[in-house]
């Protein structure tokens, strides 16, 4: 592996702040969610370099002897093959970690519900939302210690993060290694925790983020905002934020796939004579032509005024079902006119004419296939 300082792009006398800034810049650029598989190896190298150079004790050891100094040589080794390696060979995985573990951890992912109106779904929208997440502590900048202080090397394990003990077994005395109980394997202890975050490195905070909602999203879909979740621990990468879509019910329009449906009530006289009506849509006021003799259940289609197709071009249609309103209250003059019309049409005493439900179904199917 290349020199850790070269990997982070800092000088050998760089301050901890310089190292932290360099790491964050590279980590955001190379994170697998951003750079994909091509950046995974470099991301691993950058993280390894930061784990060493951000720890004063490990950095001192690295400056003295490079990676070999960090690996060191364990007691009880014979020709480079220690008793813990023998134990691992016979029983599988018995050897403990080598070297202290890093406090640096990626932040957790967060999930928030995002309410959308139907018109926001039709066209798509940049939707601002407020989220409650774990944010980096503004006092210690995520490093957990009080300003001006740093973690101190653990006195019990000497900074190695592990304790070696001699135990008796069927093979005689063997050297076992376990995580240090005093520092939990970190190799350092935080003796002066930050007062603002109580040594957590993070605080709960509300922030506003803007979600780019594409047209055509549906209930239950989740939109991912990379790096907008909980802050990482000890300078780690932040998690992601997922906004789950909930579409509120519209009082007029109903969505079915890429299409919108609505019902238009038309007076009986207008249905008989035909008319042109102005209706309000998500695209503004539109004219709807009602042909003479239109029956209840007839459909008028406004093409391209439905829902935007998700990640595709174009929109669905707005389909309007006509409902003819028959008057229920008539004055004497109106009733006389209707009676006169019935006489002229020979409908004073109309004969009953039943229509087969089956033939009605076939008729509708025929119209559908014929494109009517």
Short mmCIF file of C-alpha atoms in Angstrom, two decimals:
data_model
loop_
_atom_site.label_atom_id
_atom_site.label_comp_id
_atom_site.label_asym_id
_atom_site.label_seq_id
_atom_site.Cartn_x
_atom_site.Cartn_y
_atom_site.Cartn_z
CA UNK A 1 0.00 0.00 0.00
CA UNK A 2 1.17 3.54 -0.71
CA UNK A 3 2.22 5.91 2.05
CA UNK A 4 -0.75 6.86 4.25
CA UNK A 5 0.08 10.57 3.96
CA UNK A 6 0.12 10.31 0.16
CA UNK A 7 -3.21 8.47 0.17
CA UNK A 8 -4.87 11.32 2.08
CA UNK A 9 -2.89 13.98 0.19
CA UNK A 10 -1.48 15.67 3.31
CA UNK A 11 2.03 16.49 4.48
CA UNK A 12 3.74 14.50 7.23
CA UNK A 13 3.39 17.43 9.64
CA UNK A 14 -0.33 17.88 8.92
CA UNK A 15 -2.56 18.70 11.89
CA UNK A 16 -5.44 16.49 12.98
CA UNK A 17 -7.89 18.98 11.50
CA UNK A 18 -6.09 18.81 8.14
CA UNK A 19 -6.20 15.01 8.23
CA UNK A 20 -9.88 14.99 9.12
CA UNK A 21 -10.78 17.46 6.35
CA UNK A 22 -8.77 15.51 3.77
CA UNK A 23 -10.44 12.25 4.79
CA UNK A 24 -13.95 13.66 4.62
CA UNK A 25 -13.36 15.16 1.20
CA UNK A 26 -12.03 11.89 -0.21
CA UNK A 27 -14.56 9.70 1.58
CA UNK A 28 -17.50 11.62 0.15
CA UNK A 29 -16.00 11.36 -3.32
CA UNK A 30 -15.05 7.67 -3.13
CA UNK A 31 -17.90 6.23 -1.07
CA UNK A 32 -19.32 3.14 -2.89
CA UNK A 33 -22.80 4.73 -3.00
CA UNK A 34 -21.29 7.62 -4.97
CA UNK A 35 -18.36 6.19 -6.91
CA UNK A 36 -19.71 2.65 -7.24
CA UNK A 37 -17.53 -0.49 -7.27
CA UNK A 38 -14.65 1.38 -8.99
CA UNK A 39 -14.11 3.53 -5.90
CA UNK A 40 -14.48 0.75 -3.33
CA UNK A 41 -10.78 -0.17 -3.17
CA UNK A 42 -9.60 3.43 -2.91
CA UNK A 43 -12.28 4.11 -0.28
CA UNK A 44 -10.90 1.19 1.76
CA UNK A 45 -7.34 2.57 1.48
CA UNK A 46 -8.46 6.08 2.49
CA UNK A 47 -10.32 4.71 5.52
CA UNK A 48 -7.32 2.61 6.57
CA UNK A 49 -5.02 5.63 6.29
CA UNK A 50 -7.40 7.78 8.33
CA UNK A 51 -7.77 5.10 11.04
CA UNK A 52 -4.01 5.27 11.60
CA UNK A 53 -3.24 8.97 11.15
CA UNK A 54 -6.23 10.17 13.20
CA UNK A 55 -4.94 8.20 16.21
CA UNK A 56 -1.94 9.90 17.81
CA UNK A 57 -0.41 6.69 19.17
CA UNK A 58 -0.80 4.73 15.92
CA UNK A 59 0.44 7.70 13.93
CA UNK A 60 3.57 7.91 16.11
CA UNK A 61 4.23 4.19 15.57
CA UNK A 62 3.63 4.51 11.83
CA UNK A 63 6.02 7.48 11.56
CA UNK A 64 8.71 5.43 13.32
CA UNK A 65 8.44 2.24 11.30
CA UNK A 66 5.63 2.27 8.79
CA UNK A 67 3.06 -0.53 8.58
CA UNK A 68 5.48 -3.08 10.05
CA UNK A 69 5.63 -1.08 13.26
CA UNK A 70 1.84 -1.15 13.47
CA UNK A 71 1.71 -4.90 13.03
CA UNK A 72 4.40 -5.49 15.66
CA UNK A 73 5.38 -8.89 16.95
CA UNK A 74 3.34 -10.75 19.58
CA UNK A 75 4.88 -12.55 22.55
CA UNK A 76 4.81 -16.32 22.34
CA UNK A 77 5.53 -16.32 18.60
CA UNK A 78 7.86 -18.95 17.31
CA UNK A 79 9.22 -18.42 13.84
CA UNK A 80 6.32 -16.09 13.03
CA UNK A 81 3.72 -18.70 14.04
CA UNK A 82 2.17 -17.95 17.45
CA UNK A 83 0.16 -20.19 19.74
CA UNK A 84 -3.01 -18.31 18.83
CA UNK A 85 -2.38 -19.26 15.18
CA UNK A 86 -2.11 -22.92 16.22
CA UNK A 87 -5.39 -22.62 18.15
CA UNK A 88 -7.03 -21.06 15.11
CA UNK A 89 -5.73 -23.86 12.89
CA UNK A 90 -7.29 -26.58 15.06
CA UNK A 91 -10.51 -24.92 16.12
CA UNK A 92 -11.11 -22.20 13.50
CA UNK A 93 -11.10 -18.49 14.17
CA UNK A 94 -9.85 -18.62 17.79
CA UNK A 95 -7.40 -15.75 17.30
CA UNK A 96 -8.57 -12.31 18.37
CA UNK A 97 -8.07 -9.03 16.56
CA UNK A 98 -4.60 -7.61 16.01
CA UNK A 99 -4.30 -3.97 16.91
CA UNK A 100 -6.90 -1.60 18.33
CA UNK A 101 -10.27 -1.20 16.65
CA UNK A 102 -11.30 2.13 15.20
CA UNK A 103 -13.97 4.32 16.75
CA UNK A 104 -14.86 5.56 13.26
CA UNK A 105 -18.23 4.21 12.14
CA UNK A 106 -20.67 5.02 9.38
CA UNK A 107 -23.86 6.74 10.52
CA UNK A 108 -27.19 4.93 10.49
CA UNK A 109 -29.72 5.31 7.68
CA UNK A 110 -32.88 7.28 8.51
CA UNK A 111 -36.45 6.91 7.26
CA UNK A 112 -39.04 9.70 7.13
CA UNK A 113 -42.58 9.86 5.69
CA UNK A 114 -43.12 12.49 3.00
CA UNK A 115 -46.68 13.61 2.27
CA UNK A 116 -47.42 14.63 -1.31
CA UNK A 117 -50.52 16.05 -2.96
CA UNK A 118 -51.73 14.46 -6.19
CA UNK A 119 -50.72 17.45 -8.31
CA UNK A 120 -47.14 17.15 -6.93
CA UNK A 121 -47.11 13.55 -8.11
CA UNK A 122 -48.48 14.52 -11.55
CA UNK A 123 -45.65 16.93 -12.34
CA UNK A 124 -42.89 16.07 -9.83
CA UNK A 125 -41.65 18.59 -7.28
CA UNK A 126 -38.66 19.73 -5.23
CA UNK A 127 -40.15 19.04 -1.80
CA UNK A 128 -38.62 20.58 1.35
CA UNK A 129 -39.01 18.40 4.45
CA UNK A 130 -37.77 18.65 8.03
CA UNK A 131 -36.01 15.63 9.56
CA UNK A 132 -34.81 14.82 13.07
CA UNK A 133 -31.41 13.11 12.86
CA UNK A 134 -28.17 12.59 14.75
CA UNK A 135 -25.95 15.48 13.66
CA UNK A 136 -22.25 16.04 14.23
CA UNK A 137 -21.64 17.75 17.57
CA UNK A 138 -20.82 21.41 16.87
CA UNK A 139 -18.54 21.58 19.93
CA UNK A 140 -16.20 18.61 19.36
CA UNK A 141 -16.94 18.12 15.64
CA UNK A 142 -17.72 14.46 16.20
CA UNK A 143 -14.45 13.57 17.94
CA UNK A 144 -16.15 12.96 21.35
CA UNK A 145 -13.53 14.72 23.48
CA UNK A 146 -13.74 18.17 25.03
CA UNK A 147 -12.15 20.87 22.85
CA UNK A 148 -8.38 20.98 23.33
CA UNK A 149 -8.19 17.38 24.54
CA UNK A 150 -7.67 14.02 22.86
CA UNK A 151 -8.18 10.37 23.77
CA UNK A 152 -5.33 9.03 25.92
CA UNK A 153 -3.54 5.75 25.41
CA UNK A 154 -5.06 2.98 27.51
CA UNK A 155 -2.72 2.18 30.42
CA UNK A 156 -3.96 -1.40 30.73
CA UNK A 157 -3.25 -2.56 27.17
CA UNK A 158 -0.67 0.05 26.18
CA UNK A 159 -2.74 1.13 23.19
CA UNK A 160 -2.94 -2.31 21.57
CA UNK A 161 -6.63 -2.69 22.33
CA UNK A 162 -6.15 -6.30 23.46
CA UNK A 163 -4.92 -8.26 26.46
CA UNK A 164 -2.92 -11.49 26.19
CA UNK A 165 -3.28 -14.22 28.79
CA UNK A 166 -1.65 -17.63 29.27
CA UNK A 167 -4.19 -20.44 29.65
CA UNK A 168 -3.86 -24.18 30.15
CA UNK A 169 -5.24 -26.54 27.50
CA UNK A 170 -4.85 -30.07 26.18
CA UNK A 171 -1.84 -28.80 24.24
CA UNK A 172 -0.26 -27.25 27.33
CA UNK A 173 -0.01 -23.56 28.00
CA UNK A 174 -1.37 -21.36 25.24
CA UNK A 175 -1.47 -17.62 24.70
CA UNK A 176 -4.96 -16.20 24.16
CA UNK A 177 -5.86 -12.68 23.16
CA UNK A 178 -9.05 -10.79 24.03
CA UNK A 179 -10.30 -7.22 23.76
CA UNK A 180 -9.14 -4.96 26.55
CA UNK A 181 -11.92 -4.44 29.08
CA UNK A 182 -10.69 -0.99 30.09
CA UNK A 183 -10.89 0.59 26.61
CA UNK A 184 -13.24 -1.95 24.92
CA UNK A 185 -10.60 -2.67 22.32
CA UNK A 186 -10.12 0.90 21.09
CA UNK A 187 -6.61 1.26 22.53
CA UNK A 188 -7.49 4.71 23.87
CA UNK A 189 -9.83 6.11 26.50
CA UNK A 190 -11.83 9.32 26.47
CA UNK A 191 -11.09 10.78 29.88
CA UNK A 192 -12.45 14.26 29.13
CA UNK A 193 -15.67 13.79 27.14
CA UNK A 194 -17.27 16.68 25.32
CA UNK A 195 -19.80 18.44 27.53
CA UNK A 196 -22.11 19.31 24.65
CA UNK A 197 -22.71 15.73 23.48
CA UNK A 198 -21.58 13.83 26.63
CA UNK A 199 -18.86 12.13 24.64
CA UNK A 200 -21.21 10.75 21.97
CA UNK A 201 -19.81 12.96 19.21
CA UNK A 202 -23.35 13.55 17.95
CA UNK A 203 -26.46 15.46 19.02
CA UNK A 204 -30.09 15.26 17.95
CA UNK A 205 -30.92 18.03 15.53
CA UNK A 206 -33.66 19.09 13.12
CA UNK A 207 -32.67 20.10 9.63
CA UNK A 208 -34.40 20.92 6.38
CA UNK A 209 -33.59 18.97 3.23
CA UNK A 210 -35.05 19.19 -0.26
CA UNK A 211 -36.18 15.98 -1.95
CA UNK A 212 -36.28 15.88 -5.75
CA UNK A 213 -39.52 13.98 -6.35
CA UNK A 214 -39.90 12.67 -9.91
CA UNK A 215 -43.32 12.68 -11.56
CA UNK A 216 -45.21 9.40 -11.27
CA UNK A 217 -44.09 8.19 -7.83
CA UNK A 218 -46.53 5.99 -5.95
CA UNK A 219 -47.45 5.26 -2.34
CA UNK A 220 -44.77 3.33 -0.49
CA UNK A 221 -41.90 4.23 -2.82
CA UNK A 222 -38.72 5.42 -1.14
CA UNK A 223 -36.43 8.13 -2.45
CA UNK A 224 -32.81 7.90 -1.31
CA UNK A 225 -30.76 10.93 -0.31
CA UNK A 226 -27.15 9.80 -0.03
CA UNK A 227 -25.26 11.17 2.96
CA UNK A 228 -28.27 12.93 4.49
CA UNK A 229 -28.87 10.42 7.31
CA UNK A 230 -27.32 10.22 10.78
CA UNK A 231 -23.80 11.62 11.15
CA UNK A 232 -21.00 9.08 11.40
CA UNK A 233 -19.16 8.33 14.64
CA UNK A 234 -15.70 9.83 15.17
CA UNK A 235 -15.60 11.37 11.70
CA UNK A 236 -17.19 8.42 9.89
CA UNK A 237 -19.31 8.79 6.77
CA UNK A 238 -22.93 9.84 7.36
CA UNK A 239 -25.74 7.41 6.64
CA UNK A 240 -28.44 7.87 4.00
CA UNK A 241 -31.91 9.35 4.33
CA UNK A 242 -34.90 7.57 2.80
CA UNK A 243 -38.09 9.57 2.17
CA UNK A 244 -41.12 7.26 1.93
CA UNK A 245 -43.90 8.59 -0.29
CA UNK A 246 -47.48 8.99 0.95
CA UNK A 247 -49.90 10.51 -1.59
CA UNK A 248 -52.83 12.36 -0.04
CA UNK A 249 -56.34 11.77 -1.40
CA UNK A 250 -57.54 14.39 -3.88
CA UNK A 251 -61.16 15.62 -3.58
CA UNK A 252 -61.77 15.54 -7.37
CA UNK A 253 -59.31 13.33 -9.22
CA UNK A 254 -58.52 9.65 -8.73
CA UNK A 255 -55.31 8.12 -10.02
CA UNK A 256 -55.23 4.77 -11.83
CA UNK A 257 -51.73 4.03 -13.08
CA UNK A 258 -50.64 6.89 -15.33
CA UNK A 259 -54.22 8.11 -15.84
CA UNK A 260 -56.46 10.44 -13.89
CA UNK A 261 -60.22 9.89 -13.55
CA UNK A 262 -62.98 12.35 -12.62
CA UNK A 263 -66.77 12.58 -12.86
CA UNK A 264 -68.48 15.53 -14.54
CA UNK A 265 -72.12 16.25 -13.74
CA UNK A 266 -74.04 17.57 -16.76
CA UNK A 267 -77.65 18.91 -16.79
CA UNK A 268 -80.13 16.80 -18.72
CA UNK A 269 -80.80 19.59 -21.19
CA UNK A 270 -77.08 20.01 -21.92
CA UNK A 271 -76.71 16.26 -22.47
CA UNK A 272 -79.66 16.36 -24.90
CA UNK A 273 -78.63 19.44 -26.84
CA UNK A 274 -74.85 19.24 -26.46
CA UNK A 275 -72.63 21.90 -24.93
CA UNK A 276 -69.08 22.98 -24.15
CA UNK A 277 -68.07 23.25 -20.48
CA UNK A 278 -64.99 24.73 -18.79
CA UNK A 279 -63.45 22.57 -16.07
CA UNK A 280 -60.50 23.07 -13.71
CA UNK A 281 -57.61 20.59 -14.11
CA UNK A 282 -54.03 20.40 -12.87
CA UNK A 283 -53.13 22.05 -16.18
CA UNK A 284 -55.50 24.96 -15.61
CA UNK A 285 -58.91 25.56 -17.14
CA UNK A 286 -59.79 23.23 -20.03
CA UNK A 287 -62.77 23.00 -22.42
CA UNK A 288 -64.80 19.79 -22.52
CA UNK A 289 -67.19 19.18 -25.44
CA UNK A 290 -70.39 17.30 -24.63
CA UNK A 291 -71.93 15.91 -27.80
CA UNK A 292 -75.74 16.06 -28.30
CA UNK A 293 -77.43 12.96 -26.90
CA UNK A 294 -74.59 12.10 -24.47
CA UNK A 295 -75.63 9.39 -22.02
CA UNK A 296 -74.63 8.89 -18.39
CA UNK A 297 -71.43 6.82 -18.23
CA UNK A 298 -70.00 8.23 -21.45
CA UNK A 299 -66.29 9.07 -21.23
CA UNK A 300 -64.50 12.16 -22.48
CA UNK A 301 -60.71 11.90 -22.72
CA UNK A 302 -58.19 14.72 -22.49
CA UNK A 303 -54.98 13.21 -23.80
CA UNK A 304 -51.67 13.95 -22.09
CA UNK A 305 -53.22 15.54 -19.00
CA UNK A 306 -52.77 12.61 -16.65
CA UNK A 307 -49.84 11.62 -14.42
CA UNK A 308 -46.25 11.99 -15.56
CA UNK A 309 -44.73 8.59 -16.33
CA UNK A 310 -42.05 7.63 -13.80
CA UNK A 311 -38.57 7.92 -15.38
CA UNK A 312 -40.18 7.98 -18.84
CA UNK A 313 -41.35 10.62 -21.26
CA UNK A 314 -44.94 11.80 -21.53
CA UNK A 315 -48.02 11.66 -19.35
CA UNK A 316 -51.16 9.57 -19.13
CA UNK A 317 -54.65 10.87 -19.93
CA UNK A 318 -57.39 12.60 -17.98
CA UNK A 319 -60.56 10.51 -18.38
CA UNK A 320 -63.84 12.21 -17.49
CA UNK A 321 -67.00 10.18 -16.93
CA UNK A 322 -70.21 12.08 -17.72
CA UNK A 323 -73.07 11.84 -15.25
CA UNK A 324 -76.37 13.22 -16.58
CA UNK A 325 -78.35 14.96 -13.86
CA UNK A 326 -82.10 14.42 -14.10
CA UNK A 327 -84.16 17.19 -12.46
CA UNK A 328 -86.24 16.10 -9.47
CA UNK A 329 -88.20 19.31 -8.86
CA UNK A 330 -90.12 21.06 -11.65
CA UNK A 331 -92.43 24.06 -11.58
CA UNK A 332 -95.68 24.04 -13.57
CA UNK A 333 -94.17 25.67 -16.65
CA UNK A 334 -91.23 23.26 -16.72
CA UNK A 335 -93.46 20.24 -16.22
CA UNK A 336 -95.74 21.43 -19.06
CA UNK A 337 -92.75 21.71 -21.41
CA UNK A 338 -91.52 18.22 -20.50
CA UNK A 339 -94.99 16.77 -21.01
CA UNK A 340 -95.22 18.48 -24.40
CA UNK A 341 -91.81 17.02 -25.34
CA UNK A 342 -92.98 13.56 -24.28
CA UNK A 343 -96.06 13.94 -26.55
CA UNK A 344 -93.95 15.03 -29.49
CA UNK A 345 -91.64 12.02 -29.00
CA UNK A 346 -94.49 9.61 -28.41
CA UNK A 347 -93.20 8.81 -24.96
CA UNK A 348 -96.29 9.59 -22.88
CA UNK A 349 -96.70 5.92 -22.02
CA UNK A 350 -93.48 4.23 -23.18
CA UNK A 351 -93.43 0.46 -23.50
CA UNK A 352 -91.01 -1.35 -21.23
CA UNK A 353 -87.84 -2.37 -23.06
CA UNK A 354 -85.49 -4.65 -21.16
CA UNK A 355 -81.84 -4.86 -22.22
CA UNK A 356 -79.88 -8.04 -21.63
CA UNK A 357 -77.00 -7.56 -19.21
CA UNK A 358 -74.99 -10.04 -21.30
CA UNK A 359 -75.57 -8.14 -24.54
CA UNK A 360 -74.68 -4.94 -22.74
CA UNK A 361 -71.37 -6.44 -21.66
CA UNK A 362 -70.59 -7.62 -25.20
CA UNK A 363 -71.54 -4.23 -26.56
CA UNK A 364 -69.13 -2.50 -24.20
CA UNK A 365 -66.36 -4.96 -25.08
CA UNK A 366 -67.01 -4.37 -28.79
CA UNK A 367 -66.80 -0.61 -28.32
CA UNK A 368 -63.56 -1.02 -26.39
CA UNK A 369 -61.89 -3.11 -29.10
CA UNK A 370 -63.17 -0.80 -31.83
CA UNK A 371 -61.66 2.16 -29.98
CA UNK A 372 -64.99 3.90 -29.35
#
